Amino acid sequence: MDQLAETARLKQSTEASFRPMTGNEAIARGAWEAGVRVAAAYPGTPSTEILENVGTYPAEDLHAQWSTNEKVACDVAIGASFAGVRALTVMKHVGLNVASDALMSQTYIGVNGGLVAVVCDDPGIHSSQNEQDTRLFSRLAMIPVLEPADAQEALEFTRWAFDISENFDTPVIVRSTTRLSHTRSVVELGERSEPAPRGFLEDPSKNVMIPSHARARHPALLERETKLRAYFASPDFTPWERGDGKVGVVTLGTPYTYVKEVLPGASVLKLAASYPLANELVAEFCRSVERVFVVEELEPVIENEIRALGFEVAGKAFFPRVGELSPELVREGFEKAGILERAAEPHDWDVEPIARPPVLCAGCPHTTTYMALRSLDARVAGDIGCYTLAAVEPLRSIDTCVSMGSSIANAAGMAKTGVETKPIVATIGDSTFLHSGIPPLIDAVYNKANITVILLDNHVTAMTGGQEHPGTGRTLRGEETHRVDYEELIRSVGVTWVKTVDSYDVGAMYRTFREAVEHKGVSVVISNRPCVLDPVKIRGPVLAVRAENCIACQTCMNLGCPAISWSDEWHDGHHKVKIDAATCIGCTLCSQICPTDCIQPAAG
Amino acid sequence: MKMDRVATATTNVLIVGVGGQGVIMISKVLAELCQLQGHQVKQSEVHGMAKRGGGVFSHVRFGERVWSPTIPRGEADILLALEWAESLRWLGYLRPDRGTFIADTQQIVPPFACRDRRRGAADAYARETPSEVLDQVAKGFALDAGRMAAELGNLRVANTILLGALSTALDFPAEDWRTVLVRSVPPKTKDLNLQAFEQGREWVTRAATAPAPVALRRPGGLEGPAVEVELEIIEAWCKGCDICVKMCPERCLILNREQIAELSDPAACTGCGICEWLCPDFAIAVHKRTADQVGA
Ligand SMILES: Cc1ncc(C[n+]2csc(CCOP(=O)(O)OP(=O)(O)O)c2C)c(N)n1
Ligand code: SF4
Ligand code: SF4
Ligand code: SF4
Ligand code: SF4
């Protein structure tokens, strides 16, 4: 093919209306196309990129913001809905726990402008503390849940969610999963259509949830559920792919693609909404086939409801209830059920893979805190963030990690037992502190707990990829704004002992921690240094080991710095170490603790 | 019921490496190219811990109709690894009968592999050599892309060299590869990247006719007589300062009731000597004896 024709062909196939997008990008696009005016979220894997992407659409079209936590974000979106515009809030599955108080009331209230919450579940726990199933929550809250199966549907379902929200007077959840959120495929783009703002709807009986009003709303919810059941029975939303009459599969979301991959001939009822279930359609489907299977990730939600309709159905007997599904697991399930012939045993490769667990970055400012805590022999209540990695060797100095913001109150609780003999310390990241660390700090002061709180201020929400928060002084769109002064804030709630230390000053950290734990009452140490990865990648003057002086004592290896590994040289039977120049960022922590002073600036 | 695999119509490429190596960049180039060739493409990766030095992987699947975003085990037509040990981790995904294996022999040794501090211990990095693995796969290449990139004067083009190698395993016109590549790299580095791409292609062609042995560091332990470690703590000199207790990497020292340092877990002591080194009062001595010296 000649060059010109070639170029023309390449151009043609990248028409602007088709674009490869991740599920998250597609959800953001869908929200923009739906005419969203206000979007608010707190980051959380795998949902984070949704709001980051919403923030790339023009500021004239919509306001996008990072909020301090999911409840605040949800309330901001609710406020915008009250005011009559379309509003979006986004969170990871556990974020829904935080936002749930607001949503549980809002479901009674309904909406004015369309209100959509995108919730990303993490089956398989790629980066979370549990694998709770949002679909169970939807039943409690009686909020409809849409479950897209690929990026195209992610866009369409998000758009459509706003219509449902307004037409049925309900908040709507769009449920994604890690796999959908982080898979890229081609999406057909549409235009933005922004509905005219509706204006505030003055109706206290609906907007003000006092008991007398709420009592009247509960029946409205039941009625809404019935209407939605009928609505979702439309083949536009719940396509019935007629295959052979023997095997029928009810499935939804990404698992639908696994079913199509391993069982292309089966009859499939693909649900767009997992709540409420289109009962009559499902019943008709079940009657039309000999055996019914449900392939769904995590809990047997659909399975149990179909069983309650009086049908014999198989699901979790063959497909695991824990972890993420995959085409392999779905195939295995159908093999066990006798639907597919057993595949050949997997090939046996003669190799032994190594472990490569995640580690703190070279030069991570959290390192010193945990080095110092390790030697303080403290009882440490941890929290959630990059620093949770200090729970494993070599730093291994976190004793507990529950949920975001738990550390301070967990420590206070331990202290109140009066039986813990070690100094009791809570460690909490800056973003986590602002998320949910302030009420427990006030509580600890109020109740005179004897604890030390270490605020790990790395000036960013690092774990989720470096988002702004109120302590960074910048908004989601990068505008300057007020920057929280932690010392001032902490003193204002009654903490009298507060000190800020440079996280790279090992000696000062050790001394300050010692002083802090001697203080009776609540003491706070702010460990202060920017994350080396975000928002700017820090590269310092690299250090190197003078091998001739290294006594292979491994003290530096105790940091767990990924730039340090063993060299080919030995000292008295132990490995000497070397520093990888491409990884070292020059934080100097290793040189500060090396007993022979053999770590020095690299030559040249 | 016997079903034909639809998956046979789908081509599966699994690209793996370590955080920061550019796995995602390569898979994006491939995905874009497949799309330009009129295929449906799905590219799936899991972020999260990737940035913290953990493994990164990206599934690229293309064909007329792609269903699952992930490649089923044993069905990758190509496994492209940017790091040696990662190539081994994902080998189970490769089609044993006709899969192509392409791996960079670069070794990124994680701190986790340097944990066994006992005398003479080897690190825990992968032991398999390229030839041991190439012998097991249907078709395989192990190249030192890092060195080739260094010779081109820029370590960062190692990815592009591997992309060149990958291009030989797929049926797309080389010109289209170049077009997409040029679009995905900074304009200033266009020529360098094209050169690197060519090197990768040529390397594979050459290796197919005359396979070149690839040297790989084989992390060894230290030979020699077994040594017994004995820790001598001179109680009279110990003032209970706690330094050794706090710094012992194995956490095997404690202060006993008399506030004197004591070895609480002799089996865990590796004889590293840090306690001896740090004790301000010379109260600790680490003795190492070979079998014939024990008792002497
Ligand atoms: C309720 C809830 N929301 C969000 C998350 C996701 N998440 C985990 S850690 C983290 C941010 C931690 O930031 P910070 O406390 O500043 O610590 P860093 O990672 O910067 O060290 C977030 C958003 C979560 N686990 N739980
Ligand atoms: S991203 Fe930042 S906070 Fe997280 S491990 Fe790396 S340096 Fe530490
Ligand atoms: S100075 Fe030392 S501890 Fe810091 S990044 Fe470099 S090698 Fe790691
Ligand atoms: S701390 Fe110093 S002497 Fe000890 S192993 Fe590291 S570089 Fe060598
Ligand atoms: S030699 Fe000392 S510091 Fe090293 S492991 Fe033994 S007791 Fe611990």
JSON list of C-alpha atoms and ligand atoms in Angstrom, two decimals, chain A residues 544-547 549-557 564 566 575-579 590-591 593-599, chain B residues 274 277, ligand 4:
[
{"chain": "A", "resi": 544, "resn": "ALA", "atom": "CA", "xyz": [26.45, 5.64, 46.53]},
{"chain": "A", "resi": 545, "resn": "VAL", "atom": "CA", "xyz": [28.03, 3.06, 48.81]},
{"chain": "A", "resi": 546, "resn": "ARG", "atom": "CA", "xyz": [31.79, 3.12, 49.29]},
{"chain": "A", "resi": 547, "resn": "ALA", "atom": "CA", "xyz": [32.06, -0.61, 49.11]},
{"chain": "A", "resi": 549, "resn": "ASN", "atom": "CA", "xyz": [33.97, 0.58, 54.03]},
{"chain": "A", "resi": 550, "resn": "CYS", "atom": "CA", "xyz": [30.70, -1.35, 53.99]},
{"chain": "A", "resi": 551, "resn": "ILE", "atom": "CA", "xyz": [30.59, -3.95, 56.77]},
{"chain": "A", "resi": 552, "resn": "ALA", "atom": "CA", "xyz": [27.46, -5.59, 55.38]},
{"chain": "A", "resi": 553, "resn": "CYS", "atom": "CA", "xyz": [25.62, -4.90, 58.63]},
{"chain": "A", "resi": 554, "resn": "GLN", "atom": "CA", "xyz": [22.27, -4.52, 56.80]},
{"chain": "A", "resi": 555, "resn": "THR", "atom": "CA", "xyz": [21.19, -1.52, 58.85]},
{"chain": "A", "resi": 556, "resn": "CYS", "atom": "CA", "xyz": [20.37, 0.39, 55.68]},
{"chain": "A", "resi": 557, "resn": "MET", "atom": "CA", "xyz": [18.42, -2.59, 54.36]},
{"chain": "A", "resi": 564, "resn": "ILE", "atom": "CA", "xyz": [19.22, -0.54, 47.98]},
{"chain": "A", "resi": 566, "resn": "TRP", "atom": "CA", "xyz": [22.88, -6.55, 47.63]},
{"chain": "A", "resi": 575, "resn": "HIS", "atom": "CA", "xyz": [26.30, -9.29, 51.39]},
{"chain": "A", "resi": 576, "resn": "LYS", "atom": "CA", "xyz": [27.58, -5.77, 50.94]},
{"chain": "A", "resi": 577, "resn": "VAL", "atom": "CA", "xyz": [25.02, -3.41, 49.51]},
{"chain": "A", "resi": 578, "resn": "LYS", "atom": "CA", "xyz": [24.75, -1.14, 46.52]},
{"chain": "A", "resi": 579, "resn": "ILE", "atom": "CA", "xyz": [22.50, 1.74, 45.56]},
{"chain": "A", "resi": 590, "resn": "CYS", "atom": "CA", "xyz": [20.41, 5.48, 54.64]},
{"chain": "A", "resi": 591, "resn": "SER", "atom": "CA", "xyz": [23.50, 7.59, 55.08]},
{"chain": "A", "resi": 593, "resn": "ILE", "atom": "CA", "xyz": [21.82, 5.47, 59.84]},
{"chain": "A", "resi": 594, "resn": "CYS", "atom": "CA", "xyz": [24.87, 3.75, 58.35]},
{"chain": "A", "resi": 595, "resn": "PRO", "atom": "CA", "xyz": [27.25, 3.05, 61.25]},
{"chain": "A", "resi": 596, "resn": "THR", "atom": "CA", "xyz": [30.38, 3.30, 59.11]},
{"chain": "A", "resi": 597, "resn": "ASP", "atom": "CA", "xyz": [29.43, 6.42, 57.20]},
{"chain": "A", "resi": 598, "resn": "CYS", "atom": "CA", "xyz": [30.11, 4.66, 53.94]},
{"chain": "A", "resi": 599, "resn": "ILE", "atom": "CA", "xyz": [27.11, 6.05, 52.08]},
{"chain": "B", "resi": 274, "resn": "ILE", "atom": "CA", "xyz": [25.26, -4.57, 64.06]},
{"chain": "B", "resi": 277, "resn": "TRP", "atom": "CA", "xyz": [29.12, -2.34, 66.11]},
{"chain": "C", "resi": 4, "resn": "SF4", "atom": "S1", "xyz": [24.48, 0.45, 56.77]},
{"chain": "C", "resi": 4, "resn": "SF4", "atom": "FE1", "xyz": [26.42, 1.01, 55.83]},
{"chain": "C", "resi": 4, "resn": "SF4", "atom": "S2", "xyz": [27.83, -0.57, 56.47]},
{"chain": "C", "resi": 4, "resn": "SF4", "atom": "FE2", "xyz": [25.79, -1.33, 56.90]},
{"chain": "C", "resi": 4, "resn": "SF4", "atom": "S3", "xyz": [25.30, -2.53, 55.07]},
{"chain": "C", "resi": 4, "resn": "SF4", "atom": "FE3", "xyz": [24.49, -0.47, 54.75]},
{"chain": "C", "resi": 4, "resn": "SF4", "atom": "S4", "xyz": [26.10, 0.58, 53.67]},
{"chain": "C", "resi": 4, "resn": "SF4", "atom": "FE4", "xyz": [27.02, -1.23, 54.53]}
]
